[in-house]
Amino acid sequence: MAAVQTRSERALNRVAIAAVLIITLIFLAPIYWITSTAFKPRNLATTIPPTVVFEPELSPFVKLFTKRSQLRGAPTPEEYAAAPWWERMVFDGGEKIVRSGRGEVQPSGYPNRFMNSLIVAITSTVLAVGMGTFTAYGFSRFRVKGEADLLFFILSTRMLPPVVVAIPMFLMYRAVGLNDTHWGLIILYTAFNLSFSVWLMKGFIDEIPKEYEEAALVDGYTRMEAFFKIVIPEAATGIAATAVFCFITAWNEYAFALIMTNRRAQTAPPFIPSQVGSGLPDWTVIAAGTFLFLLPVAIFTFLLRNHLLRGMSFGAIRK
Amino acid sequence: MATAVMTSLDTKSRAASRGMSDIRIRNLFIIPTILFLIVFNIFPLIYSLGYSFTDFRASSNAAARFVGLQNYRELLNDPFIWSNFAITAKYVIVSVTGQVIVGFGTAMLLNRDIPLKGLLTTLLLLPMMLSMAVVGLFWKLLYDPSFGIINYTLGLGSFEWLSNPEVALYAVAITDIWMWSPFVMLLSLAGLSAVPKHLYEAAAIDRAGPFYTFFRITLPLVAPILMIAIIFRTMEAFKTFDLAYILTSQPTTEVISIRLYKMAFQEWQTGRSCALAYIVLIMILAITNIYVKYLNKVKER
């Protein structure tokens, strides 16, 4: 902190560095553990002492994506030799892959739920960020009667516990047939993220000088042209950061998905826990499903790390 | 993706918008959002307000019968509901306190000359980006009494975390602390970096001790942002559902959201659950008001 570090100051700094490293390791340990479990053969997942060094396998992922049944007796040597490598991994675990009549591999429920998650999260993100950007611009640049109240109303829609809103929404959706559909979840997540998107985008647009558009208006642009050609490009990083936040929220949402969907439109968050069931769960398969599900978010976090700080602390830190 | 949508709108609306007045543009930009939020947030609430005065059950075909304030009276007199609120309060206090201690402590450490500070901060953000339901699931594996890594690392033998009613709530809170301390850390870090350096230099010249510096300079200047983090986390913890629901099903971890979920979607007491939802709603609004009050206070600075 001080320009010239004293000896005790330097010693203190070394302690701080060590402490930060330890804290980081503790925080990352659970994520490391789930990742390593996703690559373990089943018999090593629940050993004591825990297995740290092992030969990574893809069998948990093969099992995650395929429908399997218990093997009654060992496969014949010919069967075993004829099977592709990934099928042998499943054989080794005492199971075999179930095929349809035409010999195609039967998929498990996971690929479908993963796709549902993608469809719902991406569509609702596009809608929430699109509408949010327009509305934020409206609030940022024009005089709106009762602006503070309206903005508070928008924010307040995010403060309700999901379960509270879910009861009436469930009844309404049942009445109009939106239960267990992609659109049902998309609408809910858009409504949920819209408030956040408006507030974040307003922060970003407020920081773009008004003079840019005014100069464009003087040059003969219409207001709309100025908005699309000047403001949107200037706000691009803000839009990207907002989109990632909305995506992460929609991607991770559980309560609405649990209540509003059951088969067709179910997303991964309610599906993965439902696979634990009773008896002895295969933790390697659950870890594989979890790992794949966490991957997009982890990548986004890394790519957008520099925008996250501004996004997370919206309103609070800006001077 | 978002930009693609916008360019298509661009070409379509340009022809129509030449000379479109600012007021029309403003209305075009704001009104759809407000209407959308009213339809999908306010309307359902009004709809459920109506049901909260009935004995409606969504699982049966019987018509809803108006029962007046009976649902509210029964709920407010039900000791089990109050115990759900007490559990929620305990959970909120434990997990938010934990997050403030861990989060603010980490921020204090990170606010020094630390190599790779940016990378470490990003790595620490990862837990809060994950799904609470999925996090709950994999912590179930970590907490497992016979082969969980937590018991092994801490040498706890076959200590029961999730099936022990005394401990289960703390286990949920520990997971929540793991997930959300980074949030408190992030806000604290922003607050700490905004403290003017010359104040510390002046304190150093005055030979002020580290405690004096911390309590007289650091803490007062960070307090507003820390307060925001606390209120944010309090509201979120109050709404907790996923984590507690996935991790364990102990009566001692039945926070109010879980009670509400069971009442509505397992016992199908729709009317009654709508009334409980309203009671929760009023509490949330009270907390929200505190939040907005502090937010404005910070902005005035």
XYZ file of C-alpha atoms in Angstrom:
620
model
C 0.000 0.000 0.000
C 2.659 2.446 1.009
C 5.156 3.407 -1.674
C 8.112 1.985 0.236
C 7.426 -1.370 1.821
C 8.847 -2.052 5.227
C 10.043 -5.512 6.113
C 6.959 -6.292 8.210
C 4.764 -5.019 5.415
C 6.398 -7.444 3.008
C 6.031 -10.339 5.426
C 2.354 -9.457 5.837
C 1.937 -9.442 2.077
C 3.431 -12.896 1.835
C 0.959 -14.175 4.414
C -1.883 -12.562 2.468
C -0.779 -14.206 -0.779
C -0.615 -17.604 0.899
C -4.059 -17.096 2.455
C -5.629 -16.062 -0.852
C -4.151 -19.095 -2.591
C -5.498 -21.418 0.083
C -8.958 -19.838 -0.060
C -8.999 -20.157 -3.851
C -8.022 -23.810 -3.632
C -10.761 -24.509 -1.078
C -13.323 -22.749 -3.263
C -12.309 -24.650 -6.362
C -11.976 -28.034 -4.672
C -15.667 -29.021 -5.033
C -15.613 -28.142 -8.729
C -12.408 -30.082 -9.215
C -13.912 -33.046 -7.404
C -17.049 -33.168 -9.547
C -14.932 -32.825 -12.697
C -12.598 -35.633 -11.731
C -15.511 -37.864 -10.691
C -17.003 -37.383 -14.163
C -13.963 -39.149 -15.642
C -13.697 -42.014 -13.160
C -14.663 -45.620 -13.649
C -17.651 -46.340 -11.466
C -15.825 -48.445 -8.880
C -13.385 -45.624 -8.088
C -16.043 -42.965 -7.445
C -16.861 -44.006 -3.915
C -13.609 -45.371 -2.534
C -12.130 -44.517 0.844
C -9.545 -43.056 0.839
C -10.737 -41.071 -2.187
C -9.034 -41.884 -5.476
C -7.025 -38.941 -6.714
C -4.788 -40.596 -9.286
C -6.612 -42.723 -11.842
C -6.769 -43.359 -15.532
C -9.515 -41.068 -16.873
C -12.319 -42.749 -18.806
C -15.218 -41.568 -20.881
C -17.584 -44.276 -19.701
C -19.592 -41.878 -17.471
C -20.331 -39.744 -20.552
C -21.242 -42.770 -22.653
C -23.606 -43.852 -19.899
C -24.986 -40.330 -19.603
C -26.028 -40.228 -23.231
C -27.286 -43.758 -23.697
C -30.071 -45.855 -22.332
C -28.653 -48.906 -20.626
C -29.839 -52.076 -18.985
C -28.190 -54.379 -16.492
C -26.247 -57.141 -18.101
C -27.569 -60.600 -17.247
C -24.331 -62.532 -17.189
C -21.128 -61.512 -18.913
C -21.120 -60.764 -22.646
C -19.759 -63.519 -24.873
C -16.144 -63.019 -26.040
C -17.412 -62.518 -29.618
C -19.908 -59.879 -28.471
C -17.205 -58.143 -26.510
C -14.739 -58.174 -29.380
C -17.309 -56.900 -31.875
C -18.418 -53.982 -29.702
C -16.901 -50.517 -30.241
C -14.571 -49.207 -27.505
C -17.206 -47.080 -25.810
C -19.617 -49.966 -25.640
C -16.948 -52.130 -24.056
C -16.547 -49.509 -21.333
C -20.234 -49.939 -20.554
C -19.871 -53.749 -20.677
C -17.053 -53.453 -18.133
C -19.449 -51.705 -15.776
C -21.832 -54.690 -15.940
C -24.310 -52.969 -18.248
C -25.139 -52.962 -21.916
C -26.496 -50.297 -24.233
C -30.127 -50.650 -25.265
C -30.801 -50.457 -28.991
C -33.937 -49.707 -30.915
C -35.346 -52.181 -33.432
C -33.171 -50.778 -36.180
C -30.023 -51.269 -34.128
C -29.682 -47.586 -33.268
C -28.381 -46.568 -29.870
C -31.261 -45.458 -27.666
C -30.481 -42.078 -26.123
C -31.067 -41.441 -22.427
C -33.168 -38.490 -21.278
C -30.152 -36.223 -20.929
C -29.408 -35.066 -24.515
C -33.021 -34.025 -24.877
C -33.045 -32.069 -21.579
C -29.761 -30.419 -22.489
C -31.253 -29.267 -25.806
C -34.328 -27.985 -23.982
C -32.060 -25.982 -21.678
C -30.278 -24.499 -24.682
C -33.488 -23.624 -26.548
C -35.138 -22.028 -23.539
C -32.070 -20.170 -22.254
C -30.986 -18.776 -25.634
C -34.445 -17.686 -26.777
C -35.342 -16.035 -23.488
C -31.961 -14.289 -23.384
C -32.435 -12.827 -26.865
C -35.913 -11.606 -25.952
C -34.959 -10.190 -22.553
C -31.839 -8.411 -23.796
C -33.588 -7.111 -26.927
C -36.557 -5.668 -25.066
C -34.349 -4.559 -22.196
C -32.060 -2.552 -24.475
C -34.969 -0.695 -26.092
C -36.557 0.069 -22.761
C -33.282 1.117 -21.173
C -32.700 3.532 -24.050
C -36.192 4.928 -23.603
C -35.556 5.555 -19.925
C -32.048 6.842 -20.452
C -32.745 9.393 -23.164
C -36.321 10.574 -22.820
C -38.254 12.187 -20.046
C -40.614 9.611 -18.602
C -43.315 10.545 -16.141
C -42.795 8.741 -12.851
C -39.489 7.311 -14.085
C -38.195 6.312 -10.648
C -41.454 4.548 -9.798
C -41.544 2.705 -13.112
C -37.947 1.599 -12.752
C -38.667 0.428 -9.235
C -41.704 -1.457 -10.488
C -39.513 -3.145 -13.104
C -36.941 -4.113 -10.493
C -39.589 -5.293 -8.039
C -40.772 -7.968 -10.472
C -37.479 -9.715 -9.842
C -37.780 -9.717 -6.094
C -40.649 -12.156 -5.757
C -39.718 -15.680 -4.735
C -40.196 -17.935 -7.768
C -42.506 -20.219 -5.826
C -44.890 -17.325 -5.074
C -45.285 -16.467 -8.760
C -45.300 -20.104 -9.794
C -48.671 -20.926 -8.190
C -50.816 -18.508 -10.230
C -48.647 -19.012 -13.322
C -49.182 -22.745 -13.074
C -52.970 -22.269 -13.014
C -52.867 -19.797 -15.895
C -50.578 -21.961 -17.982
C -52.787 -24.960 -17.383
C -55.800 -22.967 -18.533
C -54.146 -21.838 -21.788
C -52.108 -24.993 -22.451
C -48.634 -23.524 -21.959
C -47.694 -26.126 -19.356
C -44.746 -28.286 -20.334
C -43.939 -26.271 -23.460
C -40.775 -24.449 -24.421
C -42.667 -21.197 -24.873
C -44.088 -21.434 -21.386
C -40.617 -21.435 -19.866
C -39.278 -18.911 -22.382
C -41.974 -16.392 -21.441
C -41.343 -16.896 -17.732
C -37.591 -16.517 -18.022
C -37.938 -13.490 -20.273
C -40.211 -11.826 -17.723
C -37.797 -12.773 -14.978
C -34.695 -11.461 -16.770
C -36.258 -8.393 -18.324
C -36.014 -6.335 -15.148
C -32.368 -7.161 -14.759
C -31.681 -6.441 -18.403
C -33.373 -3.007 -18.239
C -31.404 -1.976 -15.156
C -28.057 -3.200 -16.450
C -28.534 -1.743 -19.924
C -29.659 1.572 -18.502
C -26.349 1.746 -16.660
C -24.406 1.037 -19.834
C -26.419 3.420 -22.039
C -26.259 6.211 -19.455
C -22.498 6.125 -19.881
C -22.629 6.693 -23.646
C -22.463 10.463 -24.162
C -25.701 11.939 -25.513
C -23.611 14.146 -27.783
C -22.849 11.183 -30.063
C -26.473 10.839 -31.074
C -27.065 14.565 -31.148
C -24.239 14.916 -33.651
C -25.832 12.142 -35.721
C -29.239 13.868 -35.562
C -27.636 17.073 -36.806
C -26.163 15.080 -39.699
C -29.690 14.151 -40.766
C -30.089 10.773 -39.079
C -33.484 9.962 -37.660
C -33.679 9.058 -33.984
C -34.073 5.377 -34.889
C -31.030 5.450 -37.155
C -29.008 7.156 -34.470
C -30.108 4.479 -31.996
C -29.162 1.550 -34.212
C -26.023 2.995 -35.772
C -24.527 4.901 -32.862
C -25.946 3.653 -29.565
C -26.140 -0.096 -30.225
C -22.510 -0.434 -31.400
C -21.341 1.693 -28.464
C -23.329 -0.499 -26.065
C -22.144 -3.778 -27.621
C -19.966 -4.901 -24.712
C -22.735 -4.006 -22.281
C -25.204 -6.005 -24.347
C -22.847 -8.973 -24.340
C -22.351 -8.818 -20.578
C -26.107 -8.496 -19.970
C -26.762 -11.399 -22.314
C -24.370 -13.624 -20.382
C -26.036 -12.771 -17.091
C -29.498 -13.464 -18.483
C -28.290 -16.690 -20.063
C -26.743 -17.908 -16.819
C -29.923 -17.154 -14.875
C -32.175 -18.905 -17.391
C -29.741 -21.785 -17.785
C -29.584 -22.397 -14.043
C -33.238 -21.865 -13.121
C -34.800 -24.721 -11.198
C -38.076 -23.911 -9.419
C -40.167 -22.895 -12.446
C -38.739 -25.707 -14.522
C -39.624 -28.183 -11.790
C -43.205 -26.947 -11.525
C -44.051 -26.064 -15.123
C -42.540 -28.984 -17.034
C -42.481 -32.731 -16.723
C -41.449 -34.517 -19.906
C -41.428 -32.684 -23.200
C -39.983 -29.340 -22.181
C -38.071 -30.273 -19.045
C -34.652 -28.652 -18.749
C -31.532 -30.166 -17.204
C -31.665 -28.617 -13.667
C -34.726 -30.591 -12.531
C -33.689 -33.614 -14.582
C -30.190 -34.232 -13.215
C -31.297 -34.449 -9.538
C -34.208 -36.696 -10.476
C -31.662 -39.270 -11.688
C -30.297 -39.848 -8.193
C -33.377 -41.786 -7.206
C -33.258 -44.386 -4.479
C -30.719 -47.140 -4.004
C -27.128 -46.693 -5.090
C -26.850 -43.814 -7.542
C -24.110 -43.955 -10.138
C -22.279 -40.803 -9.103
C -19.959 -40.876 -12.093
C -22.910 -40.461 -14.472
C -24.403 -37.695 -12.338
C -21.001 -36.007 -12.185
C -20.700 -36.263 -15.970
C -24.126 -34.654 -16.431
C -23.231 -31.936 -13.941
C -19.853 -31.310 -15.543
C -21.329 -30.886 -19.027
C -24.008 -28.622 -17.613
C -21.473 -26.404 -15.820
C -19.159 -26.172 -18.818
C -20.919 -23.409 -20.823
C -21.197 -21.204 -17.746
C -17.562 -21.742 -16.811
C -16.491 -20.800 -20.338
C -18.659 -17.678 -20.329
C -17.295 -16.661 -16.948
C -13.795 -16.848 -18.330
C -14.461 -15.091 -21.605
C -16.321 -12.232 -19.988
C -14.389 -11.923 -16.741
C -13.621 -8.263 -17.327
C -17.270 -7.294 -17.709
C -18.527 -9.379 -14.817
C -17.376 -6.947 -12.162
C -19.268 -4.039 -13.678
C -22.317 -6.159 -14.282
C -22.487 -7.692 -10.831
C -22.230 -4.432 -8.998
C -24.588 -2.383 -11.171
C -25.773 0.787 -9.547
C -23.755 0.180 -6.442
C -20.303 1.241 -7.493
C -20.811 3.736 -10.263
C -20.164 7.242 -9.085
C -27.643 -13.225 -31.552
C -29.107 -10.074 -30.052
C -27.542 -7.886 -32.730
C -29.000 -10.051 -35.500
C -32.487 -9.424 -34.163
C -31.808 -5.749 -33.978
C -30.540 -5.323 -37.511
C -33.639 -6.950 -38.923
C -35.742 -4.571 -36.869
C -33.523 -1.801 -38.089
C -34.311 -2.194 -41.775
C -37.969 -2.776 -41.128
C -38.538 0.202 -38.898
C -36.351 2.703 -40.683
C -38.793 3.426 -43.466
C -41.646 3.794 -41.031
C -39.701 5.836 -38.544
C -38.510 8.728 -40.673
C -39.834 11.669 -38.793
C -41.227 9.488 -36.010
C -41.441 11.725 -33.002
C -39.356 11.148 -29.904
C -42.492 10.625 -27.868
C -43.672 7.848 -30.168
C -40.259 6.196 -30.044
C -40.177 6.485 -26.282
C -43.594 4.857 -25.978
C -42.646 2.184 -28.487
C -39.557 1.362 -26.449
C -41.039 1.426 -22.980
C -44.699 0.446 -23.108
C -44.293 -3.141 -24.424
C -41.921 -3.980 -21.583
C -44.200 -2.474 -18.948
C -47.205 -4.291 -20.415
C -45.293 -7.572 -20.599
C -44.265 -7.294 -16.969
C -47.776 -6.382 -15.872
C -49.260 -9.356 -17.731
C -46.727 -11.852 -16.412
C -46.088 -10.476 -12.944
C -48.898 -8.296 -11.699
C -51.822 -10.096 -13.305
C -50.911 -13.505 -11.824
C -50.607 -11.882 -8.427
C -54.075 -10.380 -8.670
C -55.359 -13.717 -9.921
C -53.897 -15.515 -6.930
C -55.156 -12.841 -4.532
C -58.654 -13.905 -5.565
C -57.859 -17.571 -4.914
C -56.349 -16.779 -1.519
C -59.879 -16.141 -0.223
C -61.165 -19.530 -1.389
C -60.728 -23.204 -0.561
C -59.797 -23.947 -4.185
C -57.835 -27.130 -4.912
C -56.240 -27.310 -8.348
C -56.250 -31.114 -8.197
C -60.025 -31.465 -7.958
C -62.793 -30.274 -10.237
C -64.796 -28.746 -7.422
C -65.524 -25.065 -7.877
C -63.743 -22.626 -5.598
C -65.773 -21.667 -2.535
C -65.307 -18.226 -1.006
C -64.094 -18.541 2.588
C -63.145 -14.944 3.344
C -60.131 -14.468 5.548
C -60.183 -18.021 6.874
C -56.979 -19.074 5.061
C -55.051 -16.120 6.419
C -56.431 -16.574 9.929
C -55.526 -20.261 9.971
C -52.055 -19.699 8.534
C -51.177 -16.943 10.964
C -52.334 -19.138 13.847
C -50.466 -22.206 12.606
C -47.347 -22.836 14.730
C -45.850 -24.964 11.937
C -45.863 -22.035 9.541
C -44.163 -19.889 12.157
C -41.548 -22.567 12.646
C -40.942 -22.480 8.870
C -40.383 -18.744 9.170
C -38.084 -19.278 12.152
C -36.039 -21.817 10.166
C -35.846 -19.358 7.292
C -34.669 -16.585 9.609
C -32.032 -18.813 11.179
C -30.861 -19.881 7.740
C -30.666 -16.286 6.509
C -28.670 -15.156 9.553
C -26.196 -18.058 9.444
C -25.563 -17.987 5.732
C -25.399 -14.193 5.320
C -23.092 -13.805 8.321
C -20.842 -16.514 6.936
C -20.782 -14.895 3.521
C -19.899 -11.499 4.934
C -17.041 -12.891 7.028
C -15.587 -15.050 4.240
C -16.338 -12.608 1.421
C -15.134 -9.455 3.131
C -12.102 -11.248 4.571
C -11.086 -12.513 1.145
C -11.587 -9.049 -0.322
C -9.328 -7.524 2.365
C -6.638 -10.059 1.447
C -7.066 -9.512 -2.272
C -6.875 -5.751 -1.850
C -3.122 -5.995 -1.344
C -0.324 -6.388 -3.835
C -1.250 -9.888 -4.937
C 0.206 -11.412 -8.094
C -2.373 -12.877 -10.503
C -5.115 -10.944 -8.695
C -7.352 -10.839 -11.764
C -7.100 -14.569 -12.378
C -7.723 -15.450 -8.732
C -10.761 -13.151 -8.577
C -12.215 -14.752 -11.705
C -11.636 -18.257 -10.353
C -13.359 -17.274 -7.116
C -16.399 -16.058 -9.077
C -17.089 -19.493 -10.528
C -19.285 -20.918 -7.717
C -21.874 -18.144 -7.953
C -22.281 -18.691 -11.686
C -23.516 -22.246 -11.203
C -27.002 -23.640 -10.828
C -28.100 -23.930 -7.206
C -29.931 -27.169 -7.904
C -26.912 -28.775 -9.535
C -24.592 -27.394 -6.862
C -26.881 -28.914 -4.237
C -26.639 -32.236 -5.993
C -22.885 -32.394 -6.110
C -22.514 -31.195 -2.549
C -24.640 -34.181 -1.644
C -21.782 -36.284 -2.964
C -19.215 -34.217 -1.053
C -21.206 -34.491 2.193
C -21.736 -38.240 1.935
C -21.025 -39.770 5.359
C -19.266 -42.899 4.120
C -17.248 -41.756 1.107
C -17.653 -37.964 0.945
C -14.485 -35.966 0.439
C -15.432 -33.476 3.180
C -15.473 -36.008 5.996
C -12.315 -37.584 4.662
C -10.420 -34.292 4.439
C -11.581 -33.060 7.838
C -11.123 -36.482 9.424
C -14.717 -36.613 10.603
C -15.203 -40.338 10.093
C -18.812 -41.044 9.175
C -20.265 -37.777 10.446
C -23.825 -37.253 9.194
C -24.314 -33.852 7.597
C -27.590 -34.064 5.755
C -29.568 -36.696 7.617
C -28.858 -35.202 11.027
C -31.676 -32.739 11.796
C -29.393 -30.664 14.046
C -26.727 -30.180 11.395
C -28.623 -30.267 8.103
C -29.538 -26.566 8.096
C -25.895 -25.626 8.714
C -24.820 -27.954 5.919
C -27.166 -26.125 3.547
C -25.846 -22.796 4.841
C -22.216 -23.894 4.300
C -22.997 -24.702 0.671
C -24.723 -21.338 0.308
C -21.682 -19.629 1.857
C -19.442 -21.417 -0.626
C -21.630 -20.264 -3.495
C -22.239 -16.660 -2.515
C -19.219 -15.441 -0.549
C -17.681 -14.527 -3.911
C -20.547 -12.106 -4.457
C -19.853 -10.314 -1.178
C -16.150 -10.443 -2.023
C -16.720 -8.833 -5.399
C -18.756 -5.942 -4.033
C -16.364 -5.463 -1.101
C -13.422 -5.422 -3.475
C -15.064 -2.713 -5.538
C -15.739 -0.748 -2.369
C -12.195 -1.202 -1.083
C -10.619 -0.080 -4.326
C -12.697 3.101 -4.197
C -11.204 4.190 -0.845
C -8.872 7.114 -1.669
C -5.231 6.140 -1.185
C -4.298 9.490 0.370
C -6.384 8.645 3.440
C -4.106 5.681 4.146
C -1.020 7.790 3.518
C -2.282 10.414 5.953
C -2.978 7.682 8.520
C 0.534 6.301 8.012
C 2.066 9.743 8.583
C 0.002 10.034 11.770
C 1.395 6.639 12.794
C -2.105 5.212 13.114
C -2.210 1.508 13.962
C -3.783 -1.077 11.668
C -6.888 -1.353 13.856
C -7.450 2.371 13.904
C -6.985 2.510 10.127
C -9.412 -0.352 9.604
C -12.186 0.880 11.877
C -11.867 4.585 11.154
C -11.069 4.595 7.429
C -11.667 1.274 5.678
C -14.850 0.059 7.308
C -16.860 3.321 7.243
C -16.038 3.887 3.578
C -16.855 0.327 2.513
C -19.912 0.007 4.749
C -22.491 1.311 2.221
C -21.534 -1.189 -0.477
C -21.162 -3.958 2.070
C -24.682 -3.112 3.245
C -25.986 -3.530 -0.293
C -24.332 -6.910 -0.525
C -25.891 -7.905 2.802
C -29.387 -6.830 1.807
C -29.100 -8.479 -1.585
C -28.004 -11.731 -0.010
C -30.641 -11.496 2.717
C -33.394 -11.251 0.115
C -31.973 -14.116 -1.890
C -31.497 -16.311 1.169
C -35.071 -15.564 2.230
C -36.262 -16.943 -1.112
C -34.067 -20.064 -0.937
C -35.678 -23.103 -2.449
C -33.455 -25.139 -4.795
C -30.474 -25.678 -2.560
C -32.354 -26.765 0.554
C -34.862 -28.804 -1.434
C -32.197 -30.772 -3.316
C -29.705 -31.228 -0.496
C -31.915 -32.643 2.210
C -35.509 -33.201 3.212
C -35.240 -32.660 6.950
C -38.101 -30.945 8.767
C -35.420 -28.650 10.221
C -34.471 -27.393 6.767
C -37.996 -26.734 5.574
C -37.650 -23.064 4.757
C -40.768 -21.122 3.857
C -40.368 -21.593 0.072
C -40.299 -25.352 0.489
C -43.381 -25.243 2.734
C -45.098 -23.146 0.080
C -44.095 -25.537 -2.690
C -45.346 -28.569 -0.793
C -48.610 -26.886 0.123
C -49.254 -25.844 -3.474
C -47.938 -28.732 -5.559
C -47.941 -31.765 -3.304
C -50.890 -31.213 -0.989
C -52.712 -29.200 -3.682
C -54.127 -26.716 -1.176
C -54.147 -24.057 -3.857
C -56.258 -21.424 -2.094
C -54.383 -21.748 1.148
C -50.990 -21.642 -0.559
C -52.011 -18.472 -2.403
C -52.706 -16.900 0.986
C -49.314 -18.019 2.287
C -47.703 -16.646 -0.869
C -49.253 -13.287 -0.028
C -47.897 -13.360 3.501
C -44.423 -14.097 2.105
C -44.885 -11.382 -0.485
C -45.611 -8.767 2.165
C -42.460 -9.762 4.041
C -40.386 -9.544 0.863
C -41.822 -6.104 0.127
C -40.786 -4.967 3.594
C -37.214 -6.176 3.000
C -37.234 -4.628 -0.473
C -38.152 -1.268 0.975
C -35.152 -1.380 3.258
C -33.058 -2.271 0.248
C -34.265 0.683 -1.814
C -33.782 3.024 1.126
C -30.137 2.019 1.401
C -29.630 2.061 -2.323
C -30.781 5.676 -2.442
C -28.624 6.525 0.539
C -25.549 5.194 -1.218
C -26.396 7.007 -4.430
C -26.697 10.305 -2.565
C -23.064 10.071 -1.503
